[in-house]
PDB file of N, CA and C in Angstrom:
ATOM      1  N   UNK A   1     -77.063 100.883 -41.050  1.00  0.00           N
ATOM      2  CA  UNK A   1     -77.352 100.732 -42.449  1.00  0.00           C
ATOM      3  C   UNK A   1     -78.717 100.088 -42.650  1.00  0.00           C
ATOM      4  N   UNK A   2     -79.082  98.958 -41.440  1.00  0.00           N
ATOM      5  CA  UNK A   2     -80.606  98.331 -41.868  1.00  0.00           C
ATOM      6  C   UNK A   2     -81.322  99.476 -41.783  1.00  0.00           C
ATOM      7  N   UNK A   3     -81.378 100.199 -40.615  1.00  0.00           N
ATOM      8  CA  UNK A   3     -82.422 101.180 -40.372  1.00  0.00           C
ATOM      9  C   UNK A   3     -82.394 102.420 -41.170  1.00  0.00           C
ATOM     10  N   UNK A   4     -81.537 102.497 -41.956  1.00  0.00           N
ATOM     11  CA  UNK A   4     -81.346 103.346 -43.036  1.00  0.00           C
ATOM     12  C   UNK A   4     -81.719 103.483 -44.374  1.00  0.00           C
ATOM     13  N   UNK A   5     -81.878 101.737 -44.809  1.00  0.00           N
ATOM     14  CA  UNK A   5     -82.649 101.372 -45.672  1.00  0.00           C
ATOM     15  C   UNK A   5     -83.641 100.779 -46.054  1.00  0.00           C
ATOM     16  N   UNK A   6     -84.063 100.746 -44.961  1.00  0.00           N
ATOM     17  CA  UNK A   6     -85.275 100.389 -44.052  1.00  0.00           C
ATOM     18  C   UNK A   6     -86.292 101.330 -44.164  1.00  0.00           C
ATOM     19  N   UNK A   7     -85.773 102.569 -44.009  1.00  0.00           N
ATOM     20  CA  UNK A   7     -86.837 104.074 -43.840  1.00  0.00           C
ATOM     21  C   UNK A   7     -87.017 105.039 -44.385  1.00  0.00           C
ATOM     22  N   UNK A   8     -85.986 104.977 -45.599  1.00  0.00           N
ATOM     23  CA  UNK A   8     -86.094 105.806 -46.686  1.00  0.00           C
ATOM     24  C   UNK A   8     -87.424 105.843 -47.929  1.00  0.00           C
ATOM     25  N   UNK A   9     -87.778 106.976 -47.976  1.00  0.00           N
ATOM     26  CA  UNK A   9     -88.694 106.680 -48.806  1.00  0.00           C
ATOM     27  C   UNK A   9     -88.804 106.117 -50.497  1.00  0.00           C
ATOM     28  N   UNK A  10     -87.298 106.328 -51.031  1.00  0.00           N
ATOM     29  CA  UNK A  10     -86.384 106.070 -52.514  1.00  0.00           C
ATOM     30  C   UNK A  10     -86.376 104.814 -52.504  1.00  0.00           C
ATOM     31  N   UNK A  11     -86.414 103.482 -53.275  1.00  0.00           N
ATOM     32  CA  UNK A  11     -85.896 102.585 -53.070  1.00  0.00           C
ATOM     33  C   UNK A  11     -85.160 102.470 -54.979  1.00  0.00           C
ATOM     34  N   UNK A  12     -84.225 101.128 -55.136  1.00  0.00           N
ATOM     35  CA  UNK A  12     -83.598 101.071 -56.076  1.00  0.00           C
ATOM     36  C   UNK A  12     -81.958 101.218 -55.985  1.00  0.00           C
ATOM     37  N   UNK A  13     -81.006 101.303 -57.216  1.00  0.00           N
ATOM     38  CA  UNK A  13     -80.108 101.453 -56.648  1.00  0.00           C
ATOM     39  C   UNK A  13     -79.845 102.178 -56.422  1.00  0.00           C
ATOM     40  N   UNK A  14     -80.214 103.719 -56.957  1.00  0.00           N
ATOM     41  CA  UNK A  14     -79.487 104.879 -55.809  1.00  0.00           C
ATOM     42  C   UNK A  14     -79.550 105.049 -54.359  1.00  0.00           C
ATOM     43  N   UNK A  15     -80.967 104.396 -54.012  1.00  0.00           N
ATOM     44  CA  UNK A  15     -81.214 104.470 -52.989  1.00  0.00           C
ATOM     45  C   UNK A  15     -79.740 103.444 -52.207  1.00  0.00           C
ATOM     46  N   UNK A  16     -79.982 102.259 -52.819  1.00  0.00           N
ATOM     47  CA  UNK A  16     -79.331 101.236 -51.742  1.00  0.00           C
ATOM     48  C   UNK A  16     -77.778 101.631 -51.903  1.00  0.00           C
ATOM     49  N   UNK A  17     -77.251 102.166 -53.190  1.00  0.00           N
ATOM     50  CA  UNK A  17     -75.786 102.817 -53.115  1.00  0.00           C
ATOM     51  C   UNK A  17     -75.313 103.829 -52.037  1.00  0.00           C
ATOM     52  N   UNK A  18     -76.376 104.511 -52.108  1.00  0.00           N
ATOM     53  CA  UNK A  18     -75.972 105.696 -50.569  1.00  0.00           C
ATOM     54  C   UNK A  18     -76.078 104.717 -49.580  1.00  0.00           C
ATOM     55  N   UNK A  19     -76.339 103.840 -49.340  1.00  0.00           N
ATOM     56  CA  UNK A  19     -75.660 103.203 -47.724  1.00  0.00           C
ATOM     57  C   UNK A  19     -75.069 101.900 -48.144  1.00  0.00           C
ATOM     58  N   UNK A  20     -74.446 101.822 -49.325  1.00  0.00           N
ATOM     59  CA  UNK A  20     -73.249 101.020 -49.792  1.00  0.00           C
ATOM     60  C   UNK A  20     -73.232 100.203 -50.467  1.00  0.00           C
ATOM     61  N   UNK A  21     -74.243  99.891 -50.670  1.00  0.00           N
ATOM     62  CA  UNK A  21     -74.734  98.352 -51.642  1.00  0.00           C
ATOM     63  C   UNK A  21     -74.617  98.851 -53.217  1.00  0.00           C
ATOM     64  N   UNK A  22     -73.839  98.567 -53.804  1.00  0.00           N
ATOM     65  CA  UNK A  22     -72.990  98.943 -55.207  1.00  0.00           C
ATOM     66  C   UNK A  22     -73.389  98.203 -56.042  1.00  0.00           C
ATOM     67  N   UNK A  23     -73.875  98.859 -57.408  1.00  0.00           N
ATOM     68  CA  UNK A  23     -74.543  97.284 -58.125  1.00  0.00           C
ATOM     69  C   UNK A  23     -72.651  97.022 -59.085  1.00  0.00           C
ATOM     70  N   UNK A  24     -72.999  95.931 -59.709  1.00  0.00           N
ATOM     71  CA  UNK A  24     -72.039  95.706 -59.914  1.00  0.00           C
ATOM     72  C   UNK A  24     -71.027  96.436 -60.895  1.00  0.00           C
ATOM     73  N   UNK A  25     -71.294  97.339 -61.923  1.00  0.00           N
ATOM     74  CA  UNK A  25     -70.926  98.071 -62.650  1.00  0.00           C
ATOM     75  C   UNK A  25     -70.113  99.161 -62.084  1.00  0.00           C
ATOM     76  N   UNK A  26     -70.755  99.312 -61.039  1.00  0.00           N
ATOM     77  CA  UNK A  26     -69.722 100.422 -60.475  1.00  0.00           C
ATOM     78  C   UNK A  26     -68.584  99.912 -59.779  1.00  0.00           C
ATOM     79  N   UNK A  27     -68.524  98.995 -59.346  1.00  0.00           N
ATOM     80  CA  UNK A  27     -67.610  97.551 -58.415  1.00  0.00           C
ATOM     81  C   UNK A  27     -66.541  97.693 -59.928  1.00  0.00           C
ATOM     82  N   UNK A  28     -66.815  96.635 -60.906  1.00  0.00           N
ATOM     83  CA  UNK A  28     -65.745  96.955 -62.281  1.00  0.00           C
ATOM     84  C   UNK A  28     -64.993  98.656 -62.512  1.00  0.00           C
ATOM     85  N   UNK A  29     -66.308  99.119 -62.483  1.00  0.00           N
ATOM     86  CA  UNK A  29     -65.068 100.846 -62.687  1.00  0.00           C
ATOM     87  C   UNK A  29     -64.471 100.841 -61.566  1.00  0.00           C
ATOM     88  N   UNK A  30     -63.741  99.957 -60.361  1.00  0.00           N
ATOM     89  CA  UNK A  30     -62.975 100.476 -59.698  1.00  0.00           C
ATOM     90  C   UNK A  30     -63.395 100.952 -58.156  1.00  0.00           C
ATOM     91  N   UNK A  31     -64.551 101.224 -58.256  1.00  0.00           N
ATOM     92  CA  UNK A  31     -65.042 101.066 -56.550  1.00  0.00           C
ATOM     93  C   UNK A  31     -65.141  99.904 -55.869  1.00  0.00           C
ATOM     94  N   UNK A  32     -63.846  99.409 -55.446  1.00  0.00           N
ATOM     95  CA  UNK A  32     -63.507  98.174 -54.971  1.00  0.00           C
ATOM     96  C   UNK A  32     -64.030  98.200 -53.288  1.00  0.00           C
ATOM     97  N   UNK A  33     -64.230  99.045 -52.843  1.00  0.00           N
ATOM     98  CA  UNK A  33     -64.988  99.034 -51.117  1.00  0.00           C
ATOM     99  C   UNK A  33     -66.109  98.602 -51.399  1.00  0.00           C
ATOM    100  N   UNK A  34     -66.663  98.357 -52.145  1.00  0.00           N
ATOM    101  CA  UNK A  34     -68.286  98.128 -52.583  1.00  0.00           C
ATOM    102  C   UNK A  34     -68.200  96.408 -52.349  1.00  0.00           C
ATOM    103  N   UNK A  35     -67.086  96.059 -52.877  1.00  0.00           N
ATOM    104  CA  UNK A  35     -66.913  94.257 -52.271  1.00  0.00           C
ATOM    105  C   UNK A  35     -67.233  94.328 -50.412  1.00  0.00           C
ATOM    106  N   UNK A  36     -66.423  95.535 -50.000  1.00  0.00           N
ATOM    107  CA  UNK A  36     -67.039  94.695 -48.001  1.00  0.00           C
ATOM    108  C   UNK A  36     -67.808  95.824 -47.882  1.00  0.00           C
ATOM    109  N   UNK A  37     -68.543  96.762 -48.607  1.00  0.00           N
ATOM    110  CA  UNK A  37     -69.995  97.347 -47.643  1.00  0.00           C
ATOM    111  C   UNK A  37     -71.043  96.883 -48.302  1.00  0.00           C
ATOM    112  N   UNK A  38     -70.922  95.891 -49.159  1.00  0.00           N
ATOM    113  CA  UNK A  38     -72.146  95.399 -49.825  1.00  0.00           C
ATOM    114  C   UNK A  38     -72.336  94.113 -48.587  1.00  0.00           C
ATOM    115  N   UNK A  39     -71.506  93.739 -47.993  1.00  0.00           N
ATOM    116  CA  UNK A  39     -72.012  92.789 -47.043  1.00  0.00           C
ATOM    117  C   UNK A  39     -72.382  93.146 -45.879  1.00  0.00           C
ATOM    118  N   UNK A  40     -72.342  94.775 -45.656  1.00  0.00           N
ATOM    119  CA  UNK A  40     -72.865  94.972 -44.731  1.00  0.00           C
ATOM    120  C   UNK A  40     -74.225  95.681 -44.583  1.00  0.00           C
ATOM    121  N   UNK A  41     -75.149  95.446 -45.884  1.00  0.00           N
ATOM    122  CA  UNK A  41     -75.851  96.522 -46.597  1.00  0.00           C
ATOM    123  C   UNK A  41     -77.128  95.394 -46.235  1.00  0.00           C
ATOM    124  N   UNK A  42     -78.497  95.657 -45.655  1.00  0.00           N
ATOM    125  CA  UNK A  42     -79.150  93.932 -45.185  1.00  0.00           C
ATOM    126  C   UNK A  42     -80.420  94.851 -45.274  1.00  0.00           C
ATOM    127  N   UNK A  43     -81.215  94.008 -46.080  1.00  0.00           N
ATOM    128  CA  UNK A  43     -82.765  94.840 -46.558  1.00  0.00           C
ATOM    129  C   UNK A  43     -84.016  93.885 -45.831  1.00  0.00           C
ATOM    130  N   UNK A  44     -83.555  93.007 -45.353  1.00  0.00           N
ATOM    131  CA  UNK A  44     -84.638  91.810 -44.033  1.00  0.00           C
ATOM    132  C   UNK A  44     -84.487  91.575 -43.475  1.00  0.00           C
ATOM    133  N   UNK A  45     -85.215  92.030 -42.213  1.00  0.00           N
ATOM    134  CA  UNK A  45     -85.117  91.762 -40.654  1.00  0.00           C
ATOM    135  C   UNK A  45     -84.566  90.554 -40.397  1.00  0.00           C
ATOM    136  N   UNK A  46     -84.570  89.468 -40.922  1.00  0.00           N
ATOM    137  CA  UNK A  46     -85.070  88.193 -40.553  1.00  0.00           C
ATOM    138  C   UNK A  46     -83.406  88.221 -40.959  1.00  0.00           C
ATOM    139  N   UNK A  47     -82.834  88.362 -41.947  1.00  0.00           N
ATOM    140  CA  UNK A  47     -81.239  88.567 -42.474  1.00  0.00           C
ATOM    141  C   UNK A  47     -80.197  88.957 -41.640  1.00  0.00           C
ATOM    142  N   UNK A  48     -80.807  89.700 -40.792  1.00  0.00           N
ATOM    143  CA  UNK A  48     -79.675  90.890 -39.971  1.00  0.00           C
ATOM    144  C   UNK A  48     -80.018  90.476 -38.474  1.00  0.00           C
ATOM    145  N   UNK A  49     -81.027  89.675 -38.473  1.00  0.00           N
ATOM    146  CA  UNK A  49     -81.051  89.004 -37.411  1.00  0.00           C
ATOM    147  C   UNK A  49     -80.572  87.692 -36.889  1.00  0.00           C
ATOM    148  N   UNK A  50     -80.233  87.201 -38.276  1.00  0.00           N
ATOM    149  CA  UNK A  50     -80.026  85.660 -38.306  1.00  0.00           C
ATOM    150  C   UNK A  50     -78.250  86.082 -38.151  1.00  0.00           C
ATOM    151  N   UNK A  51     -77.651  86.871 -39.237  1.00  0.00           N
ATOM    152  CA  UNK A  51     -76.153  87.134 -39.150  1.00  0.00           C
ATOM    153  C   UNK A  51     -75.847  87.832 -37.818  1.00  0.00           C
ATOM    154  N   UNK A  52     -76.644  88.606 -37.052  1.00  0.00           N
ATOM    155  CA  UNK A  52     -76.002  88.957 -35.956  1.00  0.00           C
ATOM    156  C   UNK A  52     -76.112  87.704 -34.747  1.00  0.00           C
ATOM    157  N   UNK A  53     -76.888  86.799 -35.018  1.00  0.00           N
ATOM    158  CA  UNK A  53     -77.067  85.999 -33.899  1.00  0.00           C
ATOM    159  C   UNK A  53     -75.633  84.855 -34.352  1.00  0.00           C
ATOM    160  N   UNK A  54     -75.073  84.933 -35.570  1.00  0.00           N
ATOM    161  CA  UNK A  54     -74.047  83.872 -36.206  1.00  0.00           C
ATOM    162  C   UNK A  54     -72.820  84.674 -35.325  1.00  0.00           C
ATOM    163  N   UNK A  55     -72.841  86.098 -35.546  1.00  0.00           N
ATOM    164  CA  UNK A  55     -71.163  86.770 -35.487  1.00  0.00           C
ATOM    165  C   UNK A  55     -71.506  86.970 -33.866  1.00  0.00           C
ATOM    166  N   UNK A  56     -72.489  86.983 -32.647  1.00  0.00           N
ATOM    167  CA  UNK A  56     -72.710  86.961 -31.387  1.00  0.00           C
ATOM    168  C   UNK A  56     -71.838  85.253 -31.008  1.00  0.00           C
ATOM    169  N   UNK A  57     -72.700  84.261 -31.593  1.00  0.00           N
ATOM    170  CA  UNK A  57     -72.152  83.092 -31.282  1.00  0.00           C
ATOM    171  C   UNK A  57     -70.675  82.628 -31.640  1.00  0.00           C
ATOM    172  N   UNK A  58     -70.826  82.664 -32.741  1.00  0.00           N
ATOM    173  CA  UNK A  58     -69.373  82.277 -33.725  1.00  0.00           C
ATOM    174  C   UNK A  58     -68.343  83.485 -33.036  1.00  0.00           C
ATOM    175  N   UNK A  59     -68.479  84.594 -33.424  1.00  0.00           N
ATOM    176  CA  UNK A  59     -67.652  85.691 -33.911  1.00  0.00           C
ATOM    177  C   UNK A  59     -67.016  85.875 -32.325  1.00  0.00           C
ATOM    178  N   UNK A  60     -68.019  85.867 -31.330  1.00  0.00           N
ATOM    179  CA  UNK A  60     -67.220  86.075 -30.038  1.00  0.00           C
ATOM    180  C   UNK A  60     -66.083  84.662 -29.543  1.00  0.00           C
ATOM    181  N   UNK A  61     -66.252  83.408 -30.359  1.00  0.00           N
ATOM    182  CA  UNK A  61     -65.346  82.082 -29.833  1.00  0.00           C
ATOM    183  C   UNK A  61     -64.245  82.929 -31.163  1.00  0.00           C
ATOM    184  N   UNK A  62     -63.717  83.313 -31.964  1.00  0.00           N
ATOM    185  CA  UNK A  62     -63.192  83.593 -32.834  1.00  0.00           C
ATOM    186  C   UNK A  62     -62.191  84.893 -32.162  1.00  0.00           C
ATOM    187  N   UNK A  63     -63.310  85.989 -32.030  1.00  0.00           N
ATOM    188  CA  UNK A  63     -62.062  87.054 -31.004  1.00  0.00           C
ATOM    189  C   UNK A  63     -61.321  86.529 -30.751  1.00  0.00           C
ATOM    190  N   UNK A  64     -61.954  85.737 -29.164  1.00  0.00           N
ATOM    191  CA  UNK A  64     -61.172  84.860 -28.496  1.00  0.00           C
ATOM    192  C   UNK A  64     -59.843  84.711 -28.763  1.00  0.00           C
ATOM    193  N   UNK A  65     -60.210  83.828 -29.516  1.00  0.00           N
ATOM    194  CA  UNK A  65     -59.223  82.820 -29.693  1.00  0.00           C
ATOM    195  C   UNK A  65     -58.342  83.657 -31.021  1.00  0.00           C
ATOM    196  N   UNK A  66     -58.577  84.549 -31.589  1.00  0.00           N
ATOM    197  CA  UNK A  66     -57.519  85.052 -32.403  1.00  0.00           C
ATOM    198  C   UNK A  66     -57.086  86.383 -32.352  1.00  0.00           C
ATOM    199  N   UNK A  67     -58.081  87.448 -31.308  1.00  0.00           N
ATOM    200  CA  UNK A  67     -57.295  88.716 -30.936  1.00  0.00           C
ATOM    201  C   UNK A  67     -58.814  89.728 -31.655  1.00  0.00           C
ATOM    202  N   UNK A  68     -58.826  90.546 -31.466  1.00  0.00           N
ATOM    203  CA  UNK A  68     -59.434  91.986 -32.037  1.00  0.00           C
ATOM    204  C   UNK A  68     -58.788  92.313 -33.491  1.00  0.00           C
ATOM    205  N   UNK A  69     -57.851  92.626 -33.496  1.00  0.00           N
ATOM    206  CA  UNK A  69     -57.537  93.077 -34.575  1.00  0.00           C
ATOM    207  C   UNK A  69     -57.429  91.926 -35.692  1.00  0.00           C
ATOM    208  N   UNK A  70     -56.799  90.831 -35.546  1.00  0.00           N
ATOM    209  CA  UNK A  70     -56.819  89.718 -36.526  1.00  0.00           C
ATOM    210  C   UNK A  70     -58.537  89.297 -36.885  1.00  0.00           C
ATOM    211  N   UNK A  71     -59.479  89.434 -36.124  1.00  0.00           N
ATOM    212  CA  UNK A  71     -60.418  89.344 -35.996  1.00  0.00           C
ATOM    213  C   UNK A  71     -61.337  90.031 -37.146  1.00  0.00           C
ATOM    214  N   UNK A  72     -61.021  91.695 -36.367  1.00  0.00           N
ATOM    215  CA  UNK A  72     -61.518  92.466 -37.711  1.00  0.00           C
ATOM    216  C   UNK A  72     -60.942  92.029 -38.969  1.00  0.00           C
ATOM    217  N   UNK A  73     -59.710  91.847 -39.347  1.00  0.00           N
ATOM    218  CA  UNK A  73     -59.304  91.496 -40.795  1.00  0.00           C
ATOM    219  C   UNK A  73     -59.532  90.782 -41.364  1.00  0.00           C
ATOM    220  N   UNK A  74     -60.176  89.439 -40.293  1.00  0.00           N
ATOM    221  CA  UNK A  74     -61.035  88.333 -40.648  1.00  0.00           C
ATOM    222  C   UNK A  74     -62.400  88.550 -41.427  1.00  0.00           C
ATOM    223  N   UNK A  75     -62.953  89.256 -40.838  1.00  0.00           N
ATOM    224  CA  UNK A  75     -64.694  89.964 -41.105  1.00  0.00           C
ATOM    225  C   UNK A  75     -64.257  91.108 -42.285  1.00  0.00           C
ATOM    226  N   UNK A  76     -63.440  91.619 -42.514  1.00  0.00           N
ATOM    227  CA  UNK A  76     -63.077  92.170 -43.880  1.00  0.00           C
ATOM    228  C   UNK A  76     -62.937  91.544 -44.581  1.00  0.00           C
ATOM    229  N   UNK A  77     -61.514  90.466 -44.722  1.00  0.00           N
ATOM    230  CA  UNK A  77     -61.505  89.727 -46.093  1.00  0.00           C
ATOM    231  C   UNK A  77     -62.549  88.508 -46.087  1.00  0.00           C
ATOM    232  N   UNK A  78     -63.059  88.156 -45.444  1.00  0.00           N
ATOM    233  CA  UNK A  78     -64.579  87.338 -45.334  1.00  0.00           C
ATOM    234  C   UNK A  78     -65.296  88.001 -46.802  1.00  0.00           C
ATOM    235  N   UNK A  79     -65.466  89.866 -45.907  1.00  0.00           N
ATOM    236  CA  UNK A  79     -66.803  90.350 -46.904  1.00  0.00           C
ATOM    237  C   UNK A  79     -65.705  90.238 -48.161  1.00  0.00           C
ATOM    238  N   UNK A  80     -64.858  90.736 -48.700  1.00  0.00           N
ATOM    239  CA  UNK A  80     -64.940  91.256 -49.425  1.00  0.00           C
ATOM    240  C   UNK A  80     -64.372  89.914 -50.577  1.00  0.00           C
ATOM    241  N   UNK A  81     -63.628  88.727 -49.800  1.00  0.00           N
ATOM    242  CA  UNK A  81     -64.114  87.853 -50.720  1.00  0.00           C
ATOM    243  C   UNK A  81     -65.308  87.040 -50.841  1.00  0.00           C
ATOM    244  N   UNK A  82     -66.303  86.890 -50.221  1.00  0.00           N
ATOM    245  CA  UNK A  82     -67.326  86.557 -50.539  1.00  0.00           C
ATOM    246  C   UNK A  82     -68.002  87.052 -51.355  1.00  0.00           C
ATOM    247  N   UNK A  83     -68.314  88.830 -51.363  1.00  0.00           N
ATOM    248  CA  UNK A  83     -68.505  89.611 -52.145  1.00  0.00           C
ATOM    249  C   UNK A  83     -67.845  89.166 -53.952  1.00  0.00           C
ATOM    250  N   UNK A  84     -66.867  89.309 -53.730  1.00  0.00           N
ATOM    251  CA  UNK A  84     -66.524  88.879 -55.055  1.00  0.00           C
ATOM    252  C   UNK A  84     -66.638  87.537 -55.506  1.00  0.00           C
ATOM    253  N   UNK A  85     -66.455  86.656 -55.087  1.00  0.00           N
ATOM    254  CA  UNK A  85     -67.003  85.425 -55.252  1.00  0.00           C
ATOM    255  C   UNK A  85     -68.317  85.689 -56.320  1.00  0.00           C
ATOM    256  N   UNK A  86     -69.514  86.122 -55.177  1.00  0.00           N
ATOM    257  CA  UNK A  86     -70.804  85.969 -55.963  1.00  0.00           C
ATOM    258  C   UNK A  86     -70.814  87.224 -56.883  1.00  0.00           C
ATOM    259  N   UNK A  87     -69.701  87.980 -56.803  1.00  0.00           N
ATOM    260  CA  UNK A  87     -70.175  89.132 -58.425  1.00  0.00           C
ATOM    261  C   UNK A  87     -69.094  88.081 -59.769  1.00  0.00           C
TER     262      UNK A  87
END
């Protein structure tokens, strides 16, 4: 998704909606996935570098210790309440 929106020549929200980043209006009509791919939607290097070096450190003591699958459901309801939080 970085390198996707990264290299497109469109920018705005259509642009950033095709690789998931939902402005909020469309989130209210009911496109509720737009809460966890908007957190995965990252427009600065410096952003997607800093969160992958958090979920490398953090995220691998967390597997661990709580399994793969509990894991992923973790990093879902993470995004998608955080996501809503700040809309």
């Amino acid at each position: 998704m970085f390198i996707g929106v990264n290299v497109q020549q469109e920018h705005g929200w259509a642009a950033m909606a095709h690789w998931g980043y939902l402005p909020e209006s469309t989130i209210y009509r009911g496109a509720f996935w737009g809460l966890i791919t908007n957190a995965f939607v990252h427009q600065e290097f410096w952003h997607i570098l800093f969160n992958l070096y958090w979920v490398w450190l953090l995220g691998s003591a967390f597997e661990r210790a709580l399994g793969n699958v509990p894991f992923a459901v973790f990093v879902l309801a993470s995004a998608f309440v955080s996501s809503g939080l700040s809309l």
